[in-house]
Tab-separated table of C-alpha atoms in Angstrom:
chain	number	residue	atom	x	y	z
A	1	MET	CA	52.309	14.656	-12.776
A	2	LYS	CA	54.330	11.380	-13.641
A	3	ILE	CA	53.873	8.499	-10.876
A	4	GLY	CA	57.014	6.180	-10.594
A	5	GLY	CA	56.554	2.737	-10.618
A	6	ASN	CA	56.998	2.754	-6.290
A	7	GLY	CA	53.985	5.083	-6.063
A	8	MET	CA	52.160	3.317	-8.735
A	9	ASP	CA	52.471	0.014	-6.412
A	10	VAL	CA	51.406	2.098	-3.461
A	11	ILE	CA	48.042	3.155	-4.959
A	12	LEU	CA	47.156	-0.174	-6.221
A	13	ASN	CA	48.025	-2.131	-3.220
A	14	TYR	CA	45.765	0.728	-1.386
A	15	LEU	CA	42.987	-0.536	-3.593
A	16	VAL	CA	43.547	-3.624	-3.349
A	17	GLU	CA	43.122	-3.426	0.138
A	18	LYS	CA	40.164	-0.977	-0.085
A	19	TRP	CA	38.350	-2.438	-2.677
A	20	PRO	CA	35.126	-3.816	-0.753
A	21	ALA	CA	34.386	-0.163	0.851
A	22	PHE	CA	35.070	1.488	-2.921
A	23	VAL	CA	32.717	-1.132	-4.483
A	24	ILE	CA	30.260	-0.668	-1.704
A	25	VAL	CA	30.280	3.533	-1.744
A	26	ILE	CA	30.121	2.709	-5.763
A	27	ILE	CA	27.142	0.635	-5.687
A	28	THR	CA	25.371	2.387	-2.632
A	29	ALA	CA	25.598	5.242	-5.286
A	30	CYS	CA	24.393	4.001	-7.914
A	31	VAL	CA	21.608	2.978	-6.276
A	32	VAL	CA	20.682	6.401	-4.445
A	33	TRP	CA	21.100	7.833	-7.810
A	34	ARG	CA	18.915	5.394	-9.548
A	35	PHE	CA	16.008	4.990	-6.564
A	36	ALA	CA	15.716	8.758	-6.586
A	37	ARG	CA	15.091	8.905	-9.755
A	38	TRP	CA	12.478	6.271	-9.617
A	39	TYR	CA	10.899	7.982	-6.498
A	40	ASN	CA	10.143	11.378	-8.086
A	41	ARG	CA	8.630	9.798	-11.087
A	42	LEU	CA	6.352	7.969	-8.093
A	43	GLU	CA	5.464	11.106	-6.288
A	44	LYS	CA	4.508	12.195	-9.907
A	45	VAL	CA	1.974	9.369	-10.535
A	46	GLU	CA	-0.304	10.661	-7.216
A	47	GLU	CA	-0.753	13.834	-8.704
A	48	LYS	CA	-1.874	12.293	-12.305
A	49	VAL	CA	-3.986	9.961	-10.938
A	50	ASP	CA	-6.415	12.671	-9.961
A	51	ASP	CA	-6.421	13.541	-13.399
A	52	LEU	CA	-7.109	9.918	-14.865
A	53	PRO	CA	-10.133	9.219	-16.054
A	54	CYS	CA	-12.223	6.176	-14.130
A	55	GLU	CA	-11.773	3.685	-17.167
A	56	ASN	CA	-8.055	4.556	-16.733
A	57	HIS	CA	-7.889	3.468	-13.526
A	58	GLU	CA	-8.668	-0.096	-13.976
A	59	ASP	CA	-5.624	-0.416	-16.467
A	60	LEU	CA	-2.844	1.369	-13.960
A	61	TYR	CA	-3.902	-0.420	-10.984
A	62	PRO	CA	-3.016	-3.956	-12.106
A	63	ARG	CA	0.180	-2.463	-13.339
A	64	PHE	CA	1.020	-0.652	-10.055
A	65	VAL	CA	0.051	-3.296	-7.615
A	66	ASN	CA	2.540	-5.808	-9.739
A	67	THR	CA	5.791	-3.132	-9.220
A	68	GLU	CA	4.842	-3.019	-5.356
A	69	GLU	CA	4.924	-6.601	-5.345
A	70	LYS	CA	8.097	-6.342	-6.765
A	71	VAL	CA	9.661	-3.742	-4.776
A	72	ASN	CA	8.864	-6.018	-1.598
A	73	THR	CA	10.873	-9.016	-2.697
A	74	LEU	CA	14.410	-6.875	-3.768
A	75	PRO	CA	16.995	-8.484	-1.433
A	76	CYS	CA	19.333	-5.479	-0.160
A	77	SER	CA	19.745	-4.941	3.430
A	78	LYS	CA	22.179	-2.431	3.559
A	79	HIS	CA	19.500	-0.065	1.892
A	80	ASP	CA	16.970	-1.113	4.079
A	81	ASP	CA	16.194	2.922	4.259
A	82	ILE	CA	15.823	3.498	0.726
A	83	PHE	CA	13.405	0.647	0.150
A	84	GLN	CA	11.268	1.921	3.077
A	85	ASP	CA	10.686	5.017	1.937
A	86	ILE	CA	10.056	3.686	-1.695
A	87	ARG	CA	7.571	1.093	0.178
A	88	GLU	CA	5.836	3.720	2.234
A	89	GLN	CA	5.257	5.909	-1.018
A	90	LEU	CA	3.908	2.648	-2.632
A	91	VAL	CA	1.729	2.122	-0.190
A	92	GLU	CA	-0.119	5.760	-0.156
A	93	ILE	CA	-0.421	5.342	-3.998
A	94	ARG	CA	-1.760	2.427	-3.695
A	95	THR	CA	-4.184	3.624	-1.282
A	96	ILE	CA	-5.272	6.537	-3.536
A	97	LEU	CA	-6.056	4.069	-6.469
A	98	THR	CA	-8.066	2.097	-4.119
A	99	ILE	CA	-10.230	4.611	-3.361
A	100	LYS	CA	-10.599	6.181	-6.723
A	101	SER	CA	-11.185	2.806	-8.457
A	102	PRO	CA	-14.587	2.283	-8.965
A	103	LYS	CA	-14.503	-1.505	-9.708
A	104	VAL	CA	-13.380	-1.998	-6.200
A	105	ALA	CA	-15.501	0.463	-4.276
A	106	ASN	CA	-18.360	-0.409	-6.801
A	107	THR	CA	-18.211	-4.015	-6.220
A	108	PHE	CA	-17.817	-3.615	-2.460
A	109	SER	CA	-19.708	-1.097	-1.431
A	110	GLN	CA	-22.060	1.816	-1.593
A	111	LYS	CA	-22.254	5.472	-1.503
A	112	GLU	CA	-23.886	6.822	1.440
A	113	SER	CA	-23.265	9.606	3.917
A	114	LEU	CA	-19.974	7.676	3.830
A	115	ARG	CA	-19.345	4.742	2.050
A	116	GLU	CA	-20.537	1.822	3.275
A	117	LEU	CA	-20.140	-2.327	2.501
A	118	ASN	CA	-22.924	-3.275	0.301
A	119	LYS	CA	-24.210	-7.038	-0.314
A	120	ALA	CA	-21.205	-8.318	-1.759
A	121	GLY	CA	-18.949	-6.762	0.836
A	122	ILE	CA	-20.529	-7.980	3.986
A	123	GLU	CA	-20.774	-11.509	2.432
A	124	LEU	CA	-16.769	-11.067	2.091
A	125	PHE	CA	-16.364	-9.505	5.266
A	126	SER	CA	-17.655	-12.203	6.461
A	127	ASP	CA	-16.309	-14.951	4.848
A	128	ILE	CA	-12.889	-13.660	6.171
A	129	GLN	CA	-14.060	-13.134	9.628
A	130	GLY	CA	-13.451	-9.511	9.313
A	131	GLU	CA	-15.083	-8.661	12.604
A	132	GLU	CA	-13.261	-10.830	14.449
A	133	PHE	CA	-9.964	-10.461	12.926
A	134	LEU	CA	-10.162	-6.409	13.109
A	135	ASN	CA	-11.191	-6.776	17.130
A	136	GLN	CA	-8.222	-9.033	17.549
A	137	ASN	CA	-5.889	-6.730	16.263
A	138	LYS	CA	-8.009	-3.345	16.711
A	139	ASP	CA	-5.067	-2.016	19.201
A	140	ILE	CA	-2.211	-1.982	16.506
A	141	PHE	CA	-4.809	-0.457	13.787
A	142	ILE	CA	-6.455	2.231	15.470
A	143	LYS	CA	-2.701	3.611	16.905
A	144	GLY	CA	-1.665	3.169	13.224
A	145	ILE	CA	-4.565	5.304	12.143
A	146	ASP	CA	-3.950	7.974	15.173
A	147	ASN	CA	-0.307	8.402	14.019
A	148	LYS	CA	-1.500	9.570	10.741
A	149	ASN	CA	-3.783	12.415	12.831
A	150	PRO	CA	-6.706	12.172	10.791
A	151	LYS	CA	-8.697	15.505	10.506
A	152	THR	CA	-12.353	14.639	8.914
A	153	ALA	CA	-14.263	11.484	8.464
A	154	LEU	CA	-12.885	11.205	4.744
A	155	ASP	CA	-9.107	11.196	6.328
A	156	VAL	CA	-9.807	8.342	8.820
A	157	GLU	CA	-11.462	6.458	5.645
A	158	GLU	CA	-8.215	6.684	3.712
A	159	SER	CA	-5.688	6.294	6.833
A	160	ALA	CA	-7.778	3.057	7.836
A	161	LEU	CA	-7.165	1.577	4.037
A	162	GLU	CA	-3.264	2.511	4.102
A	163	VAL	CA	-2.843	0.810	7.699
A	164	LEU	CA	-4.069	-2.478	6.556
A	165	PHE	CA	-2.088	-2.214	3.710
A	166	THR	CA	0.976	-1.263	5.401
A	167	LEU	CA	0.439	-4.595	7.656
A	168	THR	CA	-0.009	-6.808	4.940
A	169	ASP	CA	3.395	-8.049	5.515
A	170	ASN	CA	2.580	-8.841	9.100
A	171	ASP	CA	1.755	-12.564	10.209
A	172	MET	CA	-1.565	-11.226	11.312
A	173	PHE	CA	-2.858	-11.506	7.836
A	174	ILE	CA	-1.540	-15.217	6.975
A	175	ARG	CA	-4.810	-16.791	7.639
A	176	ILE	CA	-6.389	-14.282	5.236
A	177	LYS	CA	-3.700	-14.717	2.580
A	178	ASN	CA	-4.072	-18.325	3.270
A	179	TRP	CA	-8.036	-17.992	2.373
A	180	VAL	CA	-7.606	-15.695	-0.556
A	181	CYS	CA	-4.967	-18.180	-2.196
A	182	ASN	CA	-7.692	-20.756	-2.099
A	183	CYS	CA	-11.029	-18.740	-2.573
A	184	SER	CA	-12.464	-19.849	-5.832
A	185	THR	CA	-13.941	-17.430	-8.627
A	186	ARG	CA	-16.958	-15.478	-7.359
A	187	LYS	CA	-19.941	-14.429	-9.345
A	188	ILE	CA	-20.710	-11.185	-8.121
A	189	ILE	CA	-23.512	-8.480	-9.258
A	190	VAL	CA	-21.826	-5.370	-10.188
A	191	ASP	CA	-24.340	-2.479	-11.515
A	192	GLY	CA	-26.828	-5.210	-11.861
A	193	VAL	CA	-24.707	-7.756	-13.863
A	194	GLU	CA	-23.687	-10.800	-12.452
A	195	LYS	CA	-19.794	-10.459	-13.216
A	196	LYS	CA	-16.827	-13.417	-12.420
A	197	TYR	CA	-14.362	-12.012	-10.104
A	198	ASP	CA	-11.325	-13.024	-8.384
A	199	ILE	CA	-10.874	-11.770	-5.249
A	200	THR	CA	-7.459	-9.807	-4.559
A	201	MET	CA	-5.825	-8.962	-0.692
A	202	SER	CA	-6.635	-5.425	-2.108
A	203	ASP	CA	-9.991	-6.285	-1.975
A	204	VAL	CA	-9.861	-7.721	1.145
A	205	CYS	CA	-8.196	-5.070	2.680
A	206	PHE	CA	-10.716	-2.311	1.182
A	207	VAL	CA	-13.720	-4.520	2.711
A	208	LEU	CA	-11.672	-4.135	6.077
A	209	SER	CA	-11.143	-0.743	5.932
A	210	LEU	CA	-14.720	0.535	6.248
A	211	PRO	CA	-15.584	-1.346	9.298
A	212	LEU	CA	-12.122	-0.191	10.599
A	213	ARG	CA	-13.121	3.229	9.744
A	214	ASN	CA	-16.232	2.785	11.725
A	215	MET	CA	-14.308	1.635	14.483
A	216	TYR	CA	-12.178	4.813	14.793
A	217	LEU	CA	-15.598	6.833	14.234
A	218	ASP	CA	-17.157	5.401	17.498
A	219	LEU	CA	-14.164	6.589	19.447
A	220	HIS	CA	-14.201	9.849	18.031
A	221	PRO	CA	-17.166	11.051	17.631
A	222	GLU	CA	-16.567	14.575	16.828
A	223	LEU	CA	-15.177	13.510	13.577
A	224	ARG	CA	-18.113	11.481	12.848
A	225	GLU	CA	-20.533	14.694	13.566
A	226	MET	CA	-18.424	16.528	10.801
A	227	VAL	CA	-20.235	14.233	8.248
A	228	ASP	CA	-23.166	15.546	8.631
A	229	VAL	CA	-22.258	19.423	8.583
A	230	LYS	CA	-23.241	20.872	5.373
């Protein structure tokens, strides 16, 4: 089909008038396609984490945290829903990596019937005024765990950590973030060996998550009772 000069002018004028809309459509389509592929890869990460040997968690975790931080700084208000979905997936994966990371778990806790803070964890909890922080924000934390509808004490433990990670951008964490920023390198004994250790927000959230788990279980003794069931 051949288009005459006037017809082409009409088409060109239409495109010029409507070009912002076309650009937005094209950009949106590209972003959705690109992040859909990334989203699928992120979902596969969670499946692969369970199969990784423990020493590989140590290499994967810092790389993942860097990725999460970059996503959180992406400026694109037109795609808030897409980024929110991605952030939620990142929080879930970060929770899994933290729980399965022997570095964090063995540094600040010990395994009993449920994992509990060890000496280093108790000291960090005290330094960040963790009890006061949890009591001040108890309602929002408990509600967040409720929304995840945990069925077991282990579900509560994982949900508590996930809720804390989700809320780290909330103003309630400003004081603790400032504390972490100014915290000097510590000497912590891990597996009987003294090591230098730099505290991160992931460490803080993990240390907070176990007392928060206990607070929730105190409100739901039926879940705590399941821990002793053989």
